[in-house]
């Protein structure tokens, strides 16, 4: 749809670079961020002064912290005077229940909703290689092929209904959170046996224990002691909690989820403002405390 105009709300760790990649692909949105748009807007994007101003575009992308904020921004879009928006695409992680509620509200207002959480982290957002996990009507998802290609390496259309994209995103993040926590514990055990971290990672990464933490987060963010994945521990804790809520409702097994939810809640409570890779420090300090 060459005549479609685009908006983008939420220019943080993910939204900022995704927006930059849209601009680079010639899809130049009108943008807004509540913390200050001009400082966060990519070169070339049109800076708006409110959500209502972005609602003057046909298709509006969101990349916001959580479902409560997405719902409130969608209400602002719905109530914007002379709004033009016909499709809202949510890249945020909000959980299935929030996505269903937001989808229903938008539908009632005559706006199509595409639930499209992303995976790949800040590094993937910068590189334009995030995985887009979309659920929504066929025609709406097909019409988004250009923008999805601009921000992502892979797009999956996992279902017709809001919430299905969120379900797949949450189970993915639960696996990522579990890998990060379990690898932290396992590496600390290896260190306690006098083996260097680099050696442990070299072995694991060509063996059956290889995972996203051992292959990516540990070499790039933990061994370097930079702890700069660009994904807040509070957001990962939110995702694990959302996953756990949905698992309990589904009555599938929640044994690992129970342990992970307790662990991430405790770490997040103890380390406000931390990056999620700092769970390594939390577990290390906990074990130091227990042995003294
Ligand atoms: P972030 O906190 O860096 O960015 C969110 C942005 O939204 C901020 O710039 C904030 O000012 C803005 N904002 C908040 N309320 C607003 C409002 N009412 N109106 C306009 N702007 C508002 O978060 P992030 O890391 O970019 O994550 C965004 C979403 O993507 C979250 O749902 C997160 O769970 C998800 N996510 C993050 C990562 C990651 O690695 N960071 C990866 C995949 C998915």
Short mmCIF file of C-alpha atoms and ligand atoms in Angstrom, two decimals:
data_model
loop_
_atom_site.label_atom_id
_atom_site.label_comp_id
_atom_site.label_asym_id
_atom_site.label_seq_id
_atom_site.Cartn_x
_atom_site.Cartn_y
_atom_site.Cartn_z
CA UNK A 1 0.00 0.00 0.00
CA UNK A 2 2.24 2.85 -1.24
CA UNK A 3 -0.08 5.56 0.10
CA UNK A 4 -0.22 4.27 3.67
CA UNK A 5 1.08 6.73 6.27
CA UNK A 6 2.73 5.41 9.42
CA UNK A 7 3.09 6.41 13.07
CA UNK A 8 5.32 5.01 15.82
CA UNK A 9 4.83 5.47 19.58
CA UNK A 10 7.55 4.44 22.06
CA UNK A 11 11.15 5.12 21.00
CA UNK A 12 13.02 3.18 23.71
CA UNK A 13 15.60 0.40 23.51
CA UNK A 14 13.52 -1.48 20.94
CA UNK A 15 11.29 1.16 19.36
CA UNK A 16 14.10 3.64 18.67
CA UNK A 17 16.25 1.37 16.51
CA UNK A 18 13.22 -0.35 14.89
CA UNK A 19 12.01 3.09 13.87
CA UNK A 20 15.44 3.93 12.47
CA UNK A 21 15.26 0.80 10.32
CA UNK A 22 11.79 1.72 9.06
CA UNK A 23 13.16 5.12 8.02
CA UNK A 24 16.14 3.47 6.30
CA UNK A 25 13.68 1.37 4.28
CA UNK A 26 11.80 4.50 3.19
CA UNK A 27 8.91 3.90 5.60
CA UNK A 28 9.11 7.23 7.43
CA UNK A 29 6.76 7.43 10.40
CA UNK A 30 5.43 10.26 12.53
CA UNK A 31 6.76 9.48 16.01
CA UNK A 32 6.06 10.20 19.67
CA UNK A 33 7.62 9.25 23.00
CA UNK A 34 6.31 10.50 26.34
CA UNK A 35 9.87 10.91 27.70
CA UNK A 36 10.82 13.34 24.92
CA UNK A 37 10.36 12.74 21.21
CA UNK A 38 12.92 15.04 19.59
CA UNK A 39 15.86 13.47 21.47
CA UNK A 40 14.74 9.96 20.52
CA UNK A 41 13.40 10.43 16.98
CA UNK A 42 15.48 8.94 14.17
CA UNK A 43 16.75 11.31 11.47
CA UNK A 44 14.03 12.05 8.96
CA UNK A 45 11.06 11.01 11.10
CA UNK A 46 8.32 13.57 11.70
CA UNK A 47 8.20 14.55 15.38
CA UNK A 48 4.71 14.65 16.91
CA UNK A 49 3.78 16.30 20.20
CA UNK A 50 1.12 13.82 21.30
CA UNK A 51 -0.41 10.38 20.78
CA UNK A 52 -3.40 12.16 19.18
CA UNK A 53 -1.12 13.67 16.55
CA UNK A 54 0.22 10.20 15.65
CA UNK A 55 -3.38 8.99 15.36
CA UNK A 56 -3.61 11.10 12.19
CA UNK A 57 -1.64 8.33 10.41
CA UNK A 58 -3.15 5.17 8.81
CA UNK A 59 -1.06 2.53 10.56
CA UNK A 60 0.40 3.09 14.04
CA UNK A 61 3.13 0.93 15.59
CA UNK A 62 3.57 0.72 19.36
CA UNK A 63 6.65 -0.32 21.36
CA UNK A 64 5.71 0.40 24.98
CA UNK A 65 6.68 -1.09 28.35
CA UNK A 66 3.56 -3.09 29.27
CA UNK A 67 -0.11 -3.84 28.66
CA UNK A 68 -1.41 -1.14 30.99
CA UNK A 69 0.45 1.56 29.06
CA UNK A 70 -0.49 0.05 25.67
CA UNK A 71 -4.17 0.05 26.74
CA UNK A 72 -4.01 3.67 27.85
CA UNK A 73 -2.25 4.78 24.63
CA UNK A 74 -4.85 2.85 22.58
CA UNK A 75 -7.61 4.69 24.46
CA UNK A 76 -5.91 7.97 23.52
CA UNK A 77 -5.80 6.82 19.89
CA UNK A 78 -9.47 5.80 19.96
CA UNK A 79 -10.49 9.14 21.48
CA UNK A 80 -8.27 11.33 19.28
CA UNK A 81 -10.23 14.02 17.44
CA UNK A 82 -10.49 13.37 13.67
CA UNK A 83 -8.37 10.24 13.96
CA UNK A 84 -7.35 8.56 10.74
CA UNK A 85 -5.75 5.36 12.04
CA UNK A 86 -7.19 2.13 10.65
CA UNK A 87 -4.60 -0.34 11.99
CA UNK A 88 -2.67 -0.53 15.27
CA UNK A 89 0.34 -2.87 15.38
CA UNK A 90 1.70 -3.62 18.84
CA UNK A 91 5.36 -4.69 19.02
CA UNK A 92 5.27 -4.61 22.86
CA UNK A 93 5.14 -7.62 25.17
CA UNK A 94 1.82 -7.32 27.01
CA UNK A 95 0.58 -10.88 27.48
CA UNK A 96 -2.36 -12.64 25.81
CA UNK A 97 -5.07 -11.30 28.11
CA UNK A 98 -4.07 -7.66 27.59
CA UNK A 99 -3.75 -8.21 23.84
CA UNK A 100 -7.25 -9.71 23.66
CA UNK A 101 -8.73 -6.82 25.65
CA UNK A 102 -6.89 -4.18 23.62
CA UNK A 103 -7.89 -5.92 20.38
CA UNK A 104 -11.55 -5.94 21.44
CA UNK A 105 -11.50 -2.24 22.36
CA UNK A 106 -9.90 -1.28 19.05
CA UNK A 107 -12.27 -3.51 17.08
CA UNK A 108 -15.23 -1.82 18.76
CA UNK A 109 -13.78 1.50 17.56
CA UNK A 110 -13.44 0.15 14.01
CA UNK A 111 -9.64 -0.23 14.18
CA UNK A 112 -7.85 -3.44 13.12
CA UNK A 113 -5.35 -4.77 15.67
CA UNK A 114 -2.26 -6.79 14.89
CA UNK A 115 -0.57 -8.32 17.92
CA UNK A 116 3.12 -8.43 16.89
CA UNK A 117 5.58 -8.87 19.75
CA UNK A 118 9.22 -9.17 18.76
CA UNK A 119 12.24 -11.18 19.87
CA UNK A 120 15.92 -10.53 19.35
CA UNK A 121 16.74 -7.87 21.93
CA UNK A 122 18.18 -4.42 21.45
CA UNK A 123 21.02 -5.85 19.35
CA UNK A 124 18.47 -7.43 16.98
CA UNK A 125 16.47 -4.21 16.87
CA UNK A 126 19.59 -2.27 15.84
CA UNK A 127 20.59 -4.90 13.27
CA UNK A 128 17.06 -5.12 11.84
CA UNK A 129 16.89 -8.83 12.57
CA UNK A 130 14.16 -9.18 15.22
CA UNK A 131 11.69 -12.03 14.90
CA UNK A 132 8.16 -10.65 14.48
CA UNK A 133 5.55 -12.99 15.99
CA UNK A 134 2.31 -11.70 14.50
CA UNK A 135 -1.30 -12.66 15.09
CA UNK A 136 -4.20 -10.95 13.36
CA UNK A 137 -6.30 -11.08 10.20
CA UNK A 138 -4.54 -12.40 7.05
CA UNK A 139 -5.04 -9.22 5.02
CA UNK A 140 -3.77 -6.94 7.80
CA UNK A 141 -0.64 -9.03 8.38
CA UNK A 142 0.01 -9.31 4.63
CA UNK A 143 -0.23 -5.52 4.30
CA UNK A 144 2.54 -5.18 6.90
CA UNK A 145 5.12 -7.22 4.96
CA UNK A 146 7.17 -4.10 4.08
CA UNK A 147 7.49 -2.73 7.64
CA UNK A 148 8.01 -6.20 9.13
CA UNK A 149 10.81 -6.90 6.63
CA UNK A 150 12.37 -3.54 7.49
CA UNK A 151 12.61 -4.31 11.23
CA UNK A 152 12.97 -8.07 11.19
CA UNK A 153 14.79 -11.06 9.83
CA UNK A 154 11.85 -13.40 10.28
CA UNK A 155 8.11 -12.82 10.44
CA UNK A 156 5.77 -15.57 11.63
CA UNK A 157 2.00 -15.29 11.33
CA UNK A 158 1.02 -17.59 14.19
CA UNK A 159 -2.77 -17.08 14.30
CA UNK A 160 -5.76 -14.90 13.51
CA UNK A 161 -6.47 -13.67 17.03
CA UNK A 162 -4.82 -11.11 19.32
CA UNK A 163 -2.99 -12.90 22.12
CA UNK A 164 -1.65 -15.80 20.08
CA UNK A 165 1.46 -13.80 19.15
CA UNK A 166 1.87 -12.90 22.83
CA UNK A 167 1.59 -16.55 23.90
CA UNK A 168 4.46 -17.58 21.60
CA UNK A 169 6.52 -14.54 22.62
CA UNK A 170 6.03 -15.30 26.33
CA UNK A 171 6.98 -18.95 26.06
CA UNK A 172 10.09 -17.86 24.15
CA UNK A 173 11.04 -15.35 26.86
CA UNK A 174 10.40 -17.89 29.57
CA UNK A 175 12.95 -20.12 27.81
CA UNK A 176 15.37 -17.22 27.49
CA UNK A 177 14.95 -16.30 31.19
CA UNK A 178 15.43 -19.92 32.23
CA UNK A 179 18.56 -20.23 30.08
CA UNK A 180 20.01 -17.04 31.61
CA UNK A 181 19.31 -18.13 35.18
CA UNK A 182 20.38 -21.76 34.75
CA UNK A 183 23.57 -20.80 32.89
CA UNK A 184 24.45 -18.30 35.64
CA UNK A 185 24.13 -21.01 38.27
CA UNK A 186 26.00 -23.62 36.22
CA UNK A 187 28.88 -21.26 35.33
CA UNK A 188 29.28 -20.28 39.00
CA UNK A 189 29.51 -23.95 39.91
CA UNK A 190 32.22 -24.42 37.25
CA UNK A 191 34.14 -21.40 38.55
CA UNK A 192 33.98 -22.83 42.08
CA UNK A 193 35.78 -25.90 40.72
CA UNK A 194 38.67 -23.76 39.48
CA UNK A 195 37.75 -23.74 35.77
CA UNK A 196 37.86 -20.42 33.86
CA UNK A 197 34.60 -18.96 32.51
CA UNK A 198 35.96 -18.84 28.97
CA UNK A 199 36.81 -22.54 29.15
CA UNK A 200 33.38 -23.45 30.53
CA UNK A 201 31.70 -21.52 27.70
CA UNK A 202 33.99 -23.04 25.06
CA UNK A 203 32.99 -26.54 26.19
CA UNK A 204 29.26 -25.85 26.62
CA UNK A 205 28.96 -24.02 23.32
CA UNK A 206 30.02 -27.08 21.32
CA UNK A 207 28.12 -29.47 23.62
CA UNK A 208 24.54 -30.27 24.57
CA UNK A 209 24.19 -27.50 27.15
CA UNK A 210 24.51 -24.73 24.52
CA UNK A 211 21.77 -22.11 24.78
CA UNK A 212 21.14 -18.41 24.08
CA UNK A 213 22.77 -17.34 27.34
CA UNK A 214 25.92 -19.47 26.90
CA UNK A 215 26.29 -18.60 23.21
CA UNK A 216 25.35 -14.93 23.30
CA UNK A 217 24.70 -13.23 26.66
CA UNK A 218 27.66 -14.73 28.50
CA UNK A 219 30.40 -14.00 25.93
CA UNK A 220 29.02 -10.52 25.10
CA UNK A 221 27.53 -9.24 28.35
CA UNK A 222 28.67 -11.29 31.35
CA UNK A 223 32.30 -12.28 30.64
CA UNK A 224 32.86 -8.66 29.59
CA UNK A 225 31.19 -7.50 32.84
CA UNK A 226 29.24 -4.92 30.80
CA UNK A 227 25.78 -6.40 31.58
CA UNK A 228 24.35 -4.35 28.72
CA UNK A 229 21.84 -6.51 26.84
CA UNK A 230 19.49 -3.50 26.84
CA UNK A 231 16.58 -5.47 28.31
CA UNK A 232 15.59 -4.37 31.79
CA UNK A 233 15.31 -7.05 34.47
CA UNK A 234 11.93 -5.53 35.37
CA UNK A 235 10.68 -6.22 31.83
CA UNK A 236 11.96 -9.81 31.85
CA UNK A 237 10.35 -10.32 35.25
CA UNK A 238 7.10 -8.94 33.82
CA UNK A 239 7.32 -11.45 30.94
CA UNK A 240 8.01 -14.42 33.23
CA UNK A 241 5.06 -13.41 35.45
CA UNK A 242 2.75 -13.04 32.43
CA UNK A 243 3.85 -16.46 31.15
CA UNK A 244 3.24 -18.01 34.55
CA UNK A 245 -0.26 -16.48 34.84
CA UNK A 246 -1.22 -17.87 31.44
CA UNK A 247 0.26 -21.31 32.16
CA UNK A 248 -1.75 -21.53 35.38
CA UNK A 249 -4.92 -20.64 33.49
CA UNK A 250 -4.12 -23.26 30.84
CA UNK A 251 -3.51 -25.95 33.51
CA UNK A 252 -0.40 -27.25 31.72
CA UNK A 253 2.65 -27.99 33.92
CA UNK A 254 3.94 -25.00 35.92
CA UNK A 255 6.79 -26.68 37.84
CA UNK A 256 9.71 -24.87 36.18
CA UNK A 257 7.60 -21.72 35.89
CA UNK A 258 7.04 -21.67 39.64
CA UNK A 259 10.78 -21.68 40.34
CA UNK A 260 11.56 -19.10 37.66
CA UNK A 261 8.80 -16.72 38.75
CA UNK A 262 10.04 -16.75 42.34
CA UNK A 263 13.65 -16.28 41.29
CA UNK A 264 13.07 -13.39 38.85
CA UNK A 265 10.70 -11.59 41.25
CA UNK A 266 13.29 -11.81 44.01
CA UNK A 267 16.15 -10.66 41.76
CA UNK A 268 14.10 -7.75 40.37
CA UNK A 269 13.12 -6.68 43.89
CA UNK A 270 16.77 -6.75 44.98
CA UNK A 271 18.23 -5.00 41.90
CA UNK A 272 16.03 -2.10 40.76
CA UNK A 273 17.11 -0.69 37.41
CA UNK A 274 19.28 -3.72 36.52
CA UNK A 275 19.75 -5.27 33.09
CA UNK A 276 18.33 -8.80 32.95
CA UNK A 277 21.81 -10.29 32.50
CA UNK A 278 22.58 -9.10 36.05
CA UNK A 279 20.71 -12.13 37.36
CA UNK A 280 24.25 -13.55 37.19
CA UNK A 281 25.36 -11.08 39.90
CA UNK A 282 22.24 -11.73 41.94
CA UNK A 283 22.88 -15.49 42.04
CA UNK A 284 26.61 -15.00 42.63
CA UNK A 285 26.03 -12.65 45.57
CA UNK A 286 23.36 -14.95 46.96
CA UNK A 287 25.71 -17.92 46.94
CA UNK A 288 28.52 -15.79 48.48
CA UNK A 289 26.09 -14.80 51.24
CA UNK A 290 25.02 -18.36 51.85
CA UNK A 291 28.56 -19.67 52.23
CA UNK A 292 29.72 -16.98 54.64
P1 LIG B 1 11.92 0.95 26.99
O1 LIG B 1 11.45 1.24 28.36
O2 LIG B 1 13.36 1.15 26.63
O3 LIG B 1 11.05 1.83 25.93
C1 LIG B 1 9.69 2.13 26.09
C2 LIG B 1 9.47 3.56 25.62
O4 LIG B 1 8.07 3.87 25.73
C3 LIG B 1 10.22 4.60 26.47
O5 LIG B 1 11.03 5.42 25.64
C4 LIG B 1 9.10 5.39 27.15
O6 LIG B 1 9.42 6.76 27.34
C5 LIG B 1 7.95 5.23 26.17
N1 LIG B 1 6.66 5.42 26.78
C6 LIG B 1 6.21 4.94 27.98
N2 LIG B 1 4.93 5.32 28.19
C7 LIG B 1 4.56 6.04 27.10
C8 LIG B 1 3.36 6.69 26.73
N3 LIG B 1 2.28 6.67 27.52
N4 LIG B 1 3.30 7.32 25.54
C9 LIG B 1 4.40 7.36 24.73
N5 LIG B 1 5.58 6.77 25.02
C10 LIG B 1 5.66 6.11 26.21
O7 LIG B 1 11.46 -0.52 26.69
P2 LIG B 1 12.04 -1.49 25.55
O8 LIG B 1 13.14 -2.31 26.10
O9 LIG B 1 12.22 -0.73 24.28
O10 LIG B 1 10.79 -2.50 25.41
C11 LIG B 1 9.59 -2.10 24.75
C12 LIG B 1 8.69 -3.32 24.68
O11 LIG B 1 9.35 -4.34 23.91
C13 LIG B 1 8.38 -3.93 26.05
O12 LIG B 1 7.05 -4.40 26.04
C14 LIG B 1 9.37 -5.07 26.16
O13 LIG B 1 8.92 -6.10 27.02
C15 LIG B 1 9.48 -5.51 24.72
N6 LIG B 1 10.74 -6.15 24.35
C16 LIG B 1 11.94 -5.66 24.79
C17 LIG B 1 13.11 -6.29 24.39
C18 LIG B 1 14.48 -5.80 24.84
O14 LIG B 1 15.45 -6.57 24.71
N7 LIG B 1 14.61 -4.58 25.32
C19 LIG B 1 13.07 -7.39 23.52
C20 LIG B 1 11.83 -7.82 23.04
C21 LIG B 1 10.67 -7.19 23.46
#
